[in-house]
């Protein structure tokens, strides 16, 4: 027996350890760190992180603070089935075993979420009704983030996820989420992976590059030992300095790989005898030296990967004494090791692989079946491990080639994966079951379900997991297997699901047809109880497509059906839909009543998510109805009612509140409620937040911030099918481009948004918002075309302006006071586009905004009104309007508008009185919008009067050449190409 197989003393790696410790220090200072530790198998990654853990546990904190908490989880190599969350589970499980106090500090919601993967966490928690949707997994991730966040409050957390090359997709998704989400938590995330296993299309590759792009990732490539280091390790193992020839031989054969070196030594093959070709050969020499029983035990562990004694007893059929002797021997020879959970595994995964590959095929199959059978009959034990158990059973049967058993257990494993919200894995597993289906005799009896049911489950897993296209294919396949005459209810239920799927794929009309077909064929007795939800869905599609009247009629029928059937899910959906439709039709009181009922139901069911949804819909509807104050008050109430730790709902409510505060003119509150909650934002919430910030930044005049926010969500918006995001993004992008005088891009942005919105809905609220910006852009274009004397462009801009105006008109007919205010403003913009004076139109627009208490568009309208008064020569009226605009802009904090108003006053010599507040004192750039120097303004005045360069030179005492330089610079600043065009701008803006 060997005394020592591996070096007890940790060799080398000074730089790598320093790097890791630096990452920990940074994390302690609130800068979360990410380390990607790669290297060949056996090179020492696990040993390195083990050493880090040891050092961290020794390093007492001088200031009495708790030392870092190390959570370490391993990836599990799974032949063909992926085990969801494997590394994450093994990292978190110790917390559960120790009943870490932080677990009790979690909110009950988060505990319930985490309990889906860590059963036993939420013992006294009630069974929560999980509504599977694409964000279920996200909510689980958020709960895990909250856990890590809470843990890191008392001590920095070092989360080590090992062997990421084997990680399942849920773990990869979690890692991406975590890395993106960390802001200032005291967390270090260390990922280890075998660099030699990452073939070109390995799924870890894209994740690694994504993580590197985040900027805070450190990549460590662990190199093999050099001669000196190998010598140091050998000296420890051998208990004496190795002589030079021995060191040389081992170094040559192992190329500095410590694991290989250790196995060469242990096998007694230190290079003098025949050289084994590989690590595998070296290890097998060691196995051959074991007794028969010990070898049998090792063979079983090679198949089971890890197994406890009862499992080994069952699988090897060795009697107790022989099993124990065999085990003891394998342990003594350091072939196997025990973990802290009393399970046996190989000392190193590579060695297990060697052993497994060496098994005879028949032997391997028998062992797989024995493990599967053993695990199956152990069913009903601890809930902990249910997921692993079912995945392992399925993969053992599959490896053994027992197709009926593989099918049965794969279906069970898919259900277990769904229960833990691992929809990606569930989709893979159901797909595998679909493949097995035709190969199994008497398949329905074996599977316990029919083919249609399996297809339906696969479709569900795919659609929730994100692959809607595949979901649609599967549902259609399921439908093609059914006879609508014989099973109309089942057929209709599938059609109903297909309809929602098609809608989410952005094919609205087809979705509605499908839902109507479903309804038509649903038999009266409706055995599956699908009618309420189907009706609710139909009503919702009507609403989303802007058929508000139809929505109300259909919604009422749906509501009755839902109430009668006691279907709360359908009821809340209808209440929200009906409520919003009523408001959109102008029956604000009725709509608000319905939404309030949705609020109540959510409150009764203690469903924080639905509560937040209903509250923000309600606030939205007040805003749509132009009841700005109530919208704000509702958002505040919603915020108060959302429990502190429901971070997702709270983020949403907070953003709604920010939006309502912005509209009401309280921009400080708007900003305060933008601040990201400690939990990070992704997906739709992220989109919402960035658009809110862009809106606010444009209001203030911070174009760079707005540009950054818009850019960061452009991709999300481009794949979104929701008019609310497409519309807002288009409007903001158009406004930003227009402000920057990038009028081509401004036009492209609004027209793209309009195309996309009108394609699938006639949501007048969004259409009107974008059209208003579009009209403003065309007015700018028409004005510029006039300055540039470009009649074709002017006509084009005007034609488009008219089209947008018509659209605003149509929207105003269907909409409420907000749409009517936009129409009033549109009338003024249209006049501006035509080059007509529009002082009255602007005054009307201002009154319309004033009536619904929207101070920002009001101040803008007053500014335009003042400008128009100046053009008409009404100086006194201009002063009044300009003062109102200035006051409004100042109290909002809309700096850009303050500057515009002042510049107008300057150009037109309007006296606006003393500035209201010292910090709003006139900015430098207010002289003119083009940044001309005083000298250039003198030149421009002459130029506008038709002076030549020579005349300008003579008048201003400068060389003709200098005058010409000034002129070309001025033309560039004005963005025009001729002197006549410059003159036109001067006259229009009263610059001269
Ligand atoms: N710095 C070191 N000092 C002493 N021994 C080491 C060192 N690094 C690695 N070893 C030894 O080499 C063997 C392989 O190391 P380890 O298990 O850490 O490799 P690994 O990179 O994690 O491999 P895999 O990718 O297969 O997980 C172990 O027995 C370990 O003790
Ligand atoms: Mg390792």
XYZ file of C-alpha atoms in Angstrom, residues 353-695:
343
model
C -13.384 7.278 -17.665
C -10.423 4.932 -18.181
C -12.066 2.223 -16.152
C -15.463 2.685 -17.809
C -14.013 2.459 -21.308
C -12.250 -0.726 -20.303
C -15.467 -2.547 -19.362
C -16.865 -5.161 -21.717
C -20.053 -3.962 -23.400
C -22.221 -6.685 -21.828
C -20.839 -6.022 -18.385
C -21.399 -2.318 -18.791
C -25.039 -2.786 -19.863
C -25.777 -5.096 -16.943
C -24.335 -2.652 -14.451
C -26.328 0.213 -15.946
C -29.528 -1.781 -15.681
C -28.716 -2.822 -12.145
C -28.157 0.816 -11.137
C -31.316 1.963 -12.862
C -33.377 -0.733 -11.204
C -31.870 -0.027 -7.815
C -32.482 3.730 -8.105
C -36.026 3.155 -9.269
C -36.964 0.969 -6.365
C -35.424 3.474 -3.969
C -38.060 5.874 -5.227
C -40.034 7.593 -2.539
C -37.053 8.296 -0.331
C -35.789 11.743 0.443
C -37.213 14.413 -1.795
C -33.702 15.745 -1.982
C -32.176 14.201 -5.035
C -35.449 13.329 -6.769
C -34.287 15.240 -9.782
C -30.899 13.557 -9.913
C -32.495 10.205 -9.327
C -34.890 10.419 -12.227
C -32.268 11.809 -14.591
C -29.822 9.096 -13.566
C -32.386 6.316 -14.039
C -33.168 7.550 -17.542
C -29.542 7.835 -18.501
C -28.666 4.364 -17.132
C -31.438 2.726 -19.142
C -30.464 4.668 -22.220
C -26.809 3.662 -21.822
C -27.862 0.042 -21.423
C -29.900 0.233 -24.601
C -33.117 -0.864 -22.857
C -35.480 1.212 -24.950
C -38.810 0.565 -23.226
C -37.359 1.339 -19.826
C -35.472 4.305 -21.259
C -38.695 5.706 -22.698
C -40.641 5.298 -19.477
C -37.908 6.811 -17.323
C -37.143 9.616 -19.759
C -40.766 10.733 -19.615
C -40.566 10.697 -15.817
C -37.303 12.642 -15.858
C -38.842 15.250 -18.153
C -41.659 15.788 -15.669
C -39.139 16.094 -12.829
C -37.193 18.671 -14.848
C -40.370 20.683 -15.415
C -41.080 20.644 -11.741
C -37.797 22.443 -11.138
C -38.509 24.864 -13.988
C -35.659 23.467 -16.078
C -37.653 23.717 -19.278
C -34.647 23.457 -21.562
C -33.778 20.047 -20.142
C -37.424 19.023 -20.118
C -37.534 19.863 -23.812
C -34.428 17.784 -24.524
C -35.795 14.868 -22.541
C -39.191 14.894 -24.241
C -37.474 15.072 -27.602
C -35.486 12.004 -26.663
C -38.702 10.248 -25.646
C -40.197 11.149 -29.022
C -37.209 9.519 -30.719
C -37.590 6.360 -28.653
C -41.337 6.149 -29.247
C -41.408 4.272 -32.582
C -38.832 1.749 -31.375
C -40.817 0.491 -28.421
C -43.479 -2.215 -28.766
C -46.816 -1.672 -27.022
C -45.580 1.784 -26.505
C -48.622 3.460 -24.972
C -48.813 0.883 -22.230
C -45.091 1.293 -21.509
C -45.196 5.079 -21.591
C -48.421 5.461 -19.670
C -49.459 8.296 -22.006
C -50.298 8.497 -25.690
C -48.288 10.095 -28.457
C -50.436 13.226 -28.594
C -49.906 13.814 -24.902
C -46.143 13.431 -25.304
C -46.111 15.845 -28.215
C -48.127 18.299 -26.138
C -45.683 18.087 -23.266
C -42.732 18.535 -25.585
C -44.402 21.587 -27.098
C -45.010 23.069 -23.684
C -41.410 22.560 -22.577
C -40.104 24.123 -25.766
C -42.401 27.093 -25.727
C -41.677 27.943 -22.116
C -38.011 27.199 -22.617
C -37.936 29.739 -25.409
C -38.155 27.763 -28.652
C -41.651 28.689 -29.758
C -41.040 27.688 -33.340
C -40.338 24.112 -32.351
C -43.326 24.271 -30.019
C -45.567 25.180 -32.901
C -44.259 22.321 -35.043
C -44.933 19.858 -32.234
C -48.447 21.135 -31.586
C -49.286 20.844 -35.262
C -47.929 17.330 -35.221
C -50.114 16.520 -32.228
C -53.153 17.924 -34.024
C -52.416 15.833 -37.087
C -52.544 12.726 -34.900
C -56.003 13.520 -33.597
C -59.372 12.997 -35.224
C -61.365 16.179 -34.567
C -64.640 14.305 -35.069
C -63.859 11.721 -32.452
C -62.083 13.884 -29.888
C -63.325 17.410 -30.422
C -62.611 18.626 -26.866
C -59.045 17.508 -26.941
C -58.573 18.918 -30.393
C -59.960 22.268 -29.295
C -57.739 22.374 -26.239
C -54.680 21.893 -28.421
C -55.863 24.540 -30.839
C -56.246 26.953 -27.944
C -52.649 26.400 -26.988
C -51.548 26.695 -30.579
C -53.268 30.053 -30.806
C -51.274 31.574 -27.938
C -48.123 30.143 -29.432
C -48.831 31.643 -32.848
C -49.604 34.994 -31.285
C -46.287 35.054 -29.517
C -44.689 34.302 -32.871
C -46.157 37.583 -34.024
C -48.804 36.207 -36.400
C -51.833 37.882 -34.881
C -54.529 37.262 -37.464
C -53.752 33.583 -37.727
C -53.720 33.262 -33.957
C -57.203 34.708 -33.714
C -58.526 32.413 -36.428
C -57.066 29.450 -34.619
C -58.660 30.435 -31.338
C -62.002 30.920 -33.066
C -61.762 27.504 -34.629
C -61.070 26.050 -31.210
C -64.104 27.741 -29.761
C -66.337 26.614 -32.605
C -65.508 22.962 -32.169
C -65.510 22.857 -28.381
C -68.417 20.640 -27.304
C -70.916 22.175 -24.898
C -70.014 20.024 -21.931
C -66.313 21.086 -22.248
C -64.853 18.149 -20.332
C -61.351 19.644 -20.047
C -62.619 22.985 -18.731
C -60.764 24.968 -21.390
C -63.577 27.338 -22.330
C -62.996 30.119 -19.747
C -59.311 30.484 -20.538
C -59.968 30.244 -24.261
C -62.578 32.979 -24.071
C -60.261 35.069 -21.929
C -57.587 34.667 -24.534
C -59.865 35.610 -27.406
C -60.891 38.733 -25.571
C -57.259 39.610 -24.968
C -56.335 39.211 -28.623
C -59.167 41.580 -29.487
C -57.805 44.103 -27.059
C -54.250 43.821 -28.254
C -55.442 44.363 -31.804
C -57.330 47.455 -30.797
C -60.827 46.002 -31.313
C -61.994 47.491 -28.083
C -65.741 47.224 -28.631
C -65.504 43.572 -29.531
C -63.248 43.095 -26.511
C -65.931 44.362 -24.196
C -68.604 42.083 -25.659
C -66.385 39.007 -25.711
C -64.750 39.862 -22.413
C -68.096 39.888 -20.612
C -68.918 36.408 -21.902
C -65.456 35.230 -20.881
C -65.823 36.757 -17.449
C -69.135 35.005 -16.820
C -67.657 31.706 -17.937
C -64.608 32.131 -15.709
C -66.650 33.064 -12.657
C -69.051 30.206 -13.197
C -66.257 27.682 -13.579
C -64.365 29.134 -10.629
C -61.337 29.597 -12.888
C -59.407 32.348 -11.098
C -56.624 32.421 -13.646
C -59.041 33.102 -16.479
C -60.942 35.565 -14.327
C -57.927 37.764 -13.576
C -56.849 37.710 -17.189
C -60.292 38.871 -18.332
C -60.611 41.511 -15.646
C -57.358 43.091 -16.757
C -58.301 42.916 -20.418
C -61.837 44.156 -19.965
C -60.736 46.945 -17.703
C -58.182 48.241 -20.155
C -60.591 47.983 -23.075
C -63.243 49.942 -21.227
C -60.776 52.695 -20.474
C -59.538 52.763 -24.049
C -63.166 53.251 -25.105
C -63.519 56.168 -22.776
C -65.568 54.419 -20.094
C -62.914 55.089 -17.553
C -65.017 54.466 -14.441
C -66.166 51.006 -15.530
C -62.681 50.028 -16.640
C -61.125 51.207 -13.433
C -63.693 49.219 -11.466
C -62.738 46.029 -13.279
C -59.053 46.604 -12.796
C -59.655 47.241 -9.132
C -61.346 43.850 -8.912
C -58.293 42.287 -10.520
C -56.274 44.021 -7.796
C -58.544 42.555 -5.130
C -58.374 39.010 -6.438
C -54.605 39.180 -6.604
C -54.578 40.460 -3.041
C -56.884 37.676 -1.841
C -54.745 35.071 -3.537
C -51.663 36.696 -2.051
C -50.189 36.708 -5.509
C -47.661 39.540 -5.538
C -46.925 39.204 -9.234
C -50.549 39.505 -10.347
C -51.051 42.310 -7.881
C -48.226 44.315 -9.384
C -49.517 43.573 -12.889
C -52.999 44.750 -12.018
C -51.742 47.875 -10.258
C -49.507 48.883 -13.113
C -52.278 48.278 -15.628
C -54.503 50.456 -13.503
C -51.910 53.214 -13.283
C -51.339 52.916 -17.025
C -55.025 53.292 -17.695
C -55.282 56.442 -15.604
C -52.377 57.756 -17.599
C -54.028 56.756 -20.881
C -57.174 58.524 -19.742
C -55.162 61.659 -19.073
C -55.787 61.425 -15.332
C -52.194 62.148 -14.535
C -52.537 62.654 -10.764
C -54.476 59.457 -10.211
C -52.013 57.522 -12.319
C -49.236 58.673 -10.045
C -51.228 57.985 -6.880
C -52.062 54.453 -8.079
C -48.437 53.718 -8.834
C -47.516 54.896 -5.337
C -50.225 52.672 -3.855
C -49.063 49.740 -5.961
C -45.535 50.270 -4.756
C -46.669 50.232 -1.129
C -48.582 47.012 -1.703
C -45.728 45.138 -3.289
C -43.777 43.240 -0.651
C -40.221 44.394 -0.187
C -38.556 41.242 -1.301
C -40.617 40.523 -4.376
C -37.834 42.054 -6.301
C -39.157 41.411 -9.780
C -42.602 42.800 -9.128
C -41.101 45.609 -7.168
C -38.742 46.551 -9.963
C -41.710 46.655 -12.283
C -43.841 48.761 -9.933
C -40.959 51.111 -9.302
C -40.523 51.714 -13.002
C -44.240 52.285 -13.433
C -43.998 54.797 -10.616
C -41.061 56.464 -12.319
C -43.047 56.766 -15.515
C -46.067 58.275 -13.826
C -43.886 60.712 -11.878
C -42.214 61.746 -15.115
C -45.543 62.471 -16.747
C -46.782 64.350 -13.717
C -43.655 66.509 -13.799
C -41.922 65.260 -10.661
C -38.662 64.383 -12.321
C -36.784 63.945 -9.074
C -39.131 61.138 -8.139
C -38.862 59.808 -11.672
C -35.100 59.610 -11.265
C -35.194 58.173 -7.756
C -37.378 55.321 -8.890
C -35.149 54.502 -11.780
C -32.288 53.387 -9.611
C -31.852 49.696 -10.178
C -33.041 47.578 -7.315
C -30.261 45.464 -5.789
C -31.419 42.557 -7.859
C -30.336 43.078 -11.387
C -32.612 43.593 -14.300
C -32.822 41.468 -17.389
C -35.229 40.929 -20.254
C -38.406 42.959 -20.303
C -37.750 44.728 -17.024
C -34.393 45.815 -18.340
C -36.036 47.085 -21.500
C -38.583 48.994 -19.434
C -35.908 50.553 -17.263
C -33.592 51.646 -20.040
C -36.463 53.189 -21.964
C -37.586 55.068 -18.872
C -34.084 56.383 -18.352
C -33.804 57.362 -22.012
C -37.094 59.257 -21.766
